[in-house]
XYZ file of N, CA and C in Angstrom:
327
model
N 0.682 -1.199 -0.286
C -0.005 0.112 -0.376
C 1.048 1.440 -0.126
N 0.601 2.263 -1.099
C 1.732 3.441 -1.052
C 1.086 4.518 -0.089
N 1.801 5.171 0.341
C 1.291 6.504 1.222
C 0.183 7.377 0.753
N -0.270 7.453 -0.324
C -1.357 8.598 -0.800
C -2.348 7.686 -0.906
N -2.379 6.489 -1.121
C -3.608 5.516 -1.036
C -3.989 6.111 0.540
N -3.114 5.002 1.309
C -3.403 5.041 3.172
C -3.858 5.955 3.187
N -3.251 7.361 3.115
C -3.793 8.863 3.545
C -5.035 9.454 3.066
N -5.532 8.896 1.680
C -6.649 9.337 1.261
C -8.239 8.370 2.160
N -7.979 6.988 2.426
C -8.449 6.437 3.439
C -9.126 6.870 4.656
N -7.281 6.945 5.282
C -7.760 7.832 6.756
C -8.536 8.988 6.380
N -8.308 9.837 5.681
C -8.981 11.462 5.538
C -10.782 10.728 5.390
N -10.791 9.903 4.693
C -12.356 9.625 4.244
C -12.844 8.911 5.829
N -11.832 8.255 6.425
C -12.570 7.897 7.523
C -12.957 8.831 8.533
N -11.406 10.129 8.704
C -11.949 10.885 9.481
C -13.566 11.829 9.077
N -13.355 12.495 8.084
C -14.075 13.603 7.926
C -16.124 12.624 7.448
N -15.682 11.014 7.486
C -16.612 10.380 7.828
C -17.606 10.398 8.761
N -16.588 10.441 10.084
C -16.659 10.293 11.666
C -17.345 11.773 11.704
N -16.441 12.637 11.323
C -16.772 13.988 11.739
C -18.727 14.146 11.230
N -18.887 13.531 9.391
C -20.484 13.701 9.990
C -21.619 13.087 10.287
N -20.840 11.606 10.661
C -21.549 10.799 11.573
C -21.947 11.875 13.173
N -20.891 12.816 13.264
C -21.236 13.382 14.575
C -22.148 14.760 14.448
N -21.650 15.385 13.457
C -22.503 16.447 13.324
C -23.531 16.991 12.175
N -23.582 16.187 11.196
C -24.398 15.931 9.993
C -25.704 15.339 10.001
N -26.210 14.921 8.891
C -27.330 14.125 8.248
C -27.326 12.805 7.711
N -27.289 12.170 8.318
C -27.063 10.893 6.456
C -28.207 9.708 6.626
N -28.306 8.947 5.513
C -29.115 7.973 5.496
C -28.117 6.962 5.392
N -28.400 5.877 6.075
C -27.892 4.849 5.438
C -28.493 3.210 5.117
N -28.503 2.111 3.744
C -28.843 1.521 3.067
C -29.142 1.975 1.696
N -29.543 1.172 1.211
C -29.974 0.943 -0.416
C -31.277 1.757 -0.626
N -32.012 1.583 -0.177
C -33.434 1.782 -0.176
C -33.729 3.429 0.471
N -33.363 4.109 1.312
C -33.363 5.631 2.118
C -32.517 5.952 1.405
N -31.375 5.145 0.886
C -30.457 6.276 -0.457
C -31.172 6.753 -1.502
N -31.890 6.098 -2.390
C -32.429 5.998 -3.443
C -33.625 7.157 -3.048
N -34.341 6.897 -1.848
C -35.973 7.616 -1.576
C -35.163 9.462 -1.671
N -33.955 9.461 -0.736
C -33.789 10.304 -0.384
C -33.094 11.389 -1.706
N -32.482 10.322 -3.123
C -32.098 11.012 -4.129
C -33.343 11.521 -4.769
N -33.828 10.855 -4.744
C -35.595 11.058 -5.053
C -35.936 12.104 -4.672
N -36.051 12.537 -3.563
C -36.677 13.828 -2.893
C -35.458 14.884 -3.355
N -34.529 14.837 -3.961
C -33.768 15.828 -4.022
C -32.900 16.119 -2.687
N -32.867 15.608 -1.707
C -31.924 15.890 -0.428
C -30.877 15.744 -0.015
N -30.331 14.901 -1.418
C -28.338 14.461 -1.114
C -28.148 14.712 -1.965
N -26.761 15.085 -0.748
C -25.453 16.028 -1.388
C -23.895 14.770 -2.008
N -24.168 13.535 -1.171
C -22.882 12.668 -1.646
C -23.401 11.725 -1.670
N -22.812 10.662 -2.288
C -23.497 9.152 -2.028
C -22.175 8.284 -1.895
N -21.631 7.582 -1.028
C -20.863 6.705 -0.786
C -21.130 5.269 -1.010
N -20.501 4.459 -2.019
C -20.654 3.053 -2.274
C -19.642 2.112 -1.785
N -19.970 1.163 -1.164
C -18.671 0.421 -0.796
C -18.669 -0.760 -2.416
N -17.049 -0.958 -2.083
C -17.027 -1.279 -3.188
C -17.297 -2.745 -4.066
N -17.830 -3.829 -2.561
C -18.593 -5.289 -2.905
C -20.113 -5.037 -3.148
N -20.650 -3.455 -3.037
C -21.872 -3.712 -3.783
C -22.127 -4.166 -4.955
N -23.028 -5.044 -4.957
C -23.522 -6.201 -6.286
C -23.894 -4.668 -7.643
N -23.378 -5.029 -8.248
C -22.952 -4.106 -9.594
C -24.287 -3.936 -10.859
N -25.452 -4.248 -10.297
C -26.585 -3.598 -10.633
C -26.910 -2.811 -9.722
N -26.992 -3.181 -8.669
C -27.666 -1.825 -7.173
C -26.231 -0.577 -7.591
N -25.128 -1.432 -7.634
C -24.307 0.188 -8.097
C -24.564 1.067 -8.948
N -24.916 0.570 -10.330
C -25.278 1.034 -11.510
C -26.402 2.132 -11.517
N -27.144 0.868 -10.735
C -28.759 1.768 -10.256
C -28.835 3.060 -9.256
N -27.982 3.356 -8.605
C -27.622 4.454 -7.891
C -26.744 5.329 -8.776
N -25.781 4.813 -9.232
C -24.987 5.947 -9.926
C -25.647 6.608 -11.226
N -27.214 5.966 -11.571
C -28.190 6.345 -12.292
C -28.732 7.364 -12.055
N -29.520 7.231 -10.706
C -30.299 8.043 -10.060
C -29.158 9.434 -9.871
N -28.060 9.144 -9.524
C -26.915 10.078 -8.820
C -26.746 11.171 -10.318
N -26.368 10.406 -11.386
C -26.220 11.182 -12.472
C -27.856 12.152 -13.116
N -28.916 11.243 -12.651
C -30.098 12.328 -13.363
C -30.314 13.478 -12.040
N -29.724 13.261 -11.284
C -30.067 14.180 -9.763
C -29.251 15.083 -9.479
N -27.741 15.168 -10.458
C -26.592 15.829 -10.381
C -26.025 15.528 -8.975
N -26.169 14.684 -8.551
C -25.362 14.168 -7.275
C -23.809 13.454 -6.801
N -22.774 13.852 -6.468
C -21.505 13.000 -6.266
C -22.031 11.810 -5.875
N -20.575 10.758 -6.397
C -20.863 9.782 -5.893
C -19.172 9.115 -5.513
N -19.064 8.770 -4.625
C -18.081 8.347 -4.396
C -17.625 6.572 -3.673
N -16.834 6.369 -4.890
C -16.537 4.710 -4.500
C -15.589 4.370 -3.641
N -15.988 3.823 -2.062
C -15.247 3.799 -0.669
C -13.941 2.498 -1.021
N -13.203 2.721 -0.924
C -11.924 2.093 -1.393
C -11.900 0.374 -0.681
N -13.112 0.750 0.611
C -13.046 -1.014 1.251
C -14.421 -1.343 1.507
N -15.022 -2.760 1.395
C -16.023 -3.700 1.466
C -17.314 -2.917 2.433
N -18.359 -3.463 2.747
C -19.437 -2.959 3.504
C -18.813 -3.274 4.909
N -17.973 -3.717 5.041
C -17.668 -4.086 6.201
C -16.927 -2.842 7.184
N -16.002 -2.681 6.149
C -15.424 -1.810 6.197
C -15.892 -0.164 6.264
N -16.781 -0.044 5.779
C -17.516 1.375 5.469
C -18.305 1.324 6.855
N -18.920 0.184 7.521
C -20.224 0.236 8.768
C -18.610 0.413 9.662
N -17.531 0.159 9.696
C -16.588 0.337 10.809
C -16.312 1.904 10.660
N -16.131 2.296 9.375
C -15.780 4.059 9.428
C -16.940 4.829 9.402
N -18.323 4.356 9.844
C -19.292 5.316 9.933
C -19.314 4.907 11.764
N -18.713 4.164 12.285
C -18.961 3.896 13.517
C -20.179 2.595 13.880
N -20.520 2.316 13.098
C -21.634 1.222 13.452
C -21.234 0.325 13.183
N -21.584 -1.036 13.860
C -21.189 -2.437 14.390
C -22.077 -3.054 13.267
N -22.499 -2.766 12.199
C -23.058 -3.345 10.777
C -22.551 -3.377 9.219
N -23.080 -4.144 8.653
C -22.222 -3.598 7.416
C -22.912 -2.269 6.549
N -22.402 -1.739 5.782
C -23.072 -0.664 5.041
C -22.986 -0.737 3.781
N -23.755 -1.005 3.040
C -23.541 -1.009 1.549
C -23.748 0.471 1.022
N -24.532 1.264 1.214
C -24.741 2.524 0.645
C -24.629 3.529 1.539
N -24.291 4.762 1.739
C -24.438 5.880 2.648
C -24.461 6.803 1.510
N -25.651 7.611 2.359
C -26.120 9.069 1.286
C -25.770 10.403 2.519
N -25.293 10.946 2.561
C -25.018 12.683 3.207
C -25.993 13.664 2.761
N -26.738 13.850 3.508
C -27.839 14.869 3.495
C -27.411 16.174 3.892
N -26.518 16.493 5.271
C -26.308 17.321 5.576
C -24.736 17.385 6.128
N -23.432 17.756 5.681
C -22.570 17.461 5.962
C -22.219 17.880 7.238
N -22.588 18.853 7.677
C -22.225 19.242 9.063
C -20.912 20.373 9.092
N -20.334 19.905 10.097
C -19.058 20.483 10.010
C -18.017 20.280 8.920
N -18.095 19.271 8.898
C -17.286 18.266 7.696
C -17.120 18.705 6.835
N -15.908 18.982 5.804
C -16.358 19.472 4.448
C -15.574 18.267 3.395
N -16.613 17.487 3.996
C -16.235 16.008 2.757
C -16.318 16.052 1.326
N -17.564 17.043 1.191
C -17.927 17.185 -0.482
C -17.327 17.930 -0.783
N -16.556 18.691 -0.463
C -15.717 19.687 -1.564
C -14.346 18.890 -1.283
N -14.060 17.959 -0.469
C -12.830 17.473 0.061
C -12.743 16.038 -0.972
N -13.787 15.903 -1.516
C -13.802 14.744 -2.590
C -13.250 15.080 -3.580
N -12.677 14.485 -4.899
C -12.340 14.765 -5.934
C -13.468 14.218 -6.893
N -13.813 15.516 -7.721
C -14.811 14.981 -8.577
C -14.434 13.991 -10.087
N -15.359 13.232 -10.134
C -15.121 12.406 -11.026
C -15.449 12.265 -12.387
């Protein structure tokens, strides 16, 4: 693992933890799609082992709603741990970043 990759993962986890404390978010596929349709979402984070059809559907909704998508480098267990939860998280929707600058810090794809 090179240093740049490791640093990116750590910064994503620390800003993610800040969102969990101060911001608003929804966890899960159905609630993520619901918040994209309602126009509330600012950023979507998808785990790397999310099924391809589900991932492409979320990306399609995000493209229509002009919402940013970040592909998390870890699997759903890692994403759940990064959120401070004790369960697996396949996708995460940030509706309000709070004190965090996670939306500005994500590289645009």
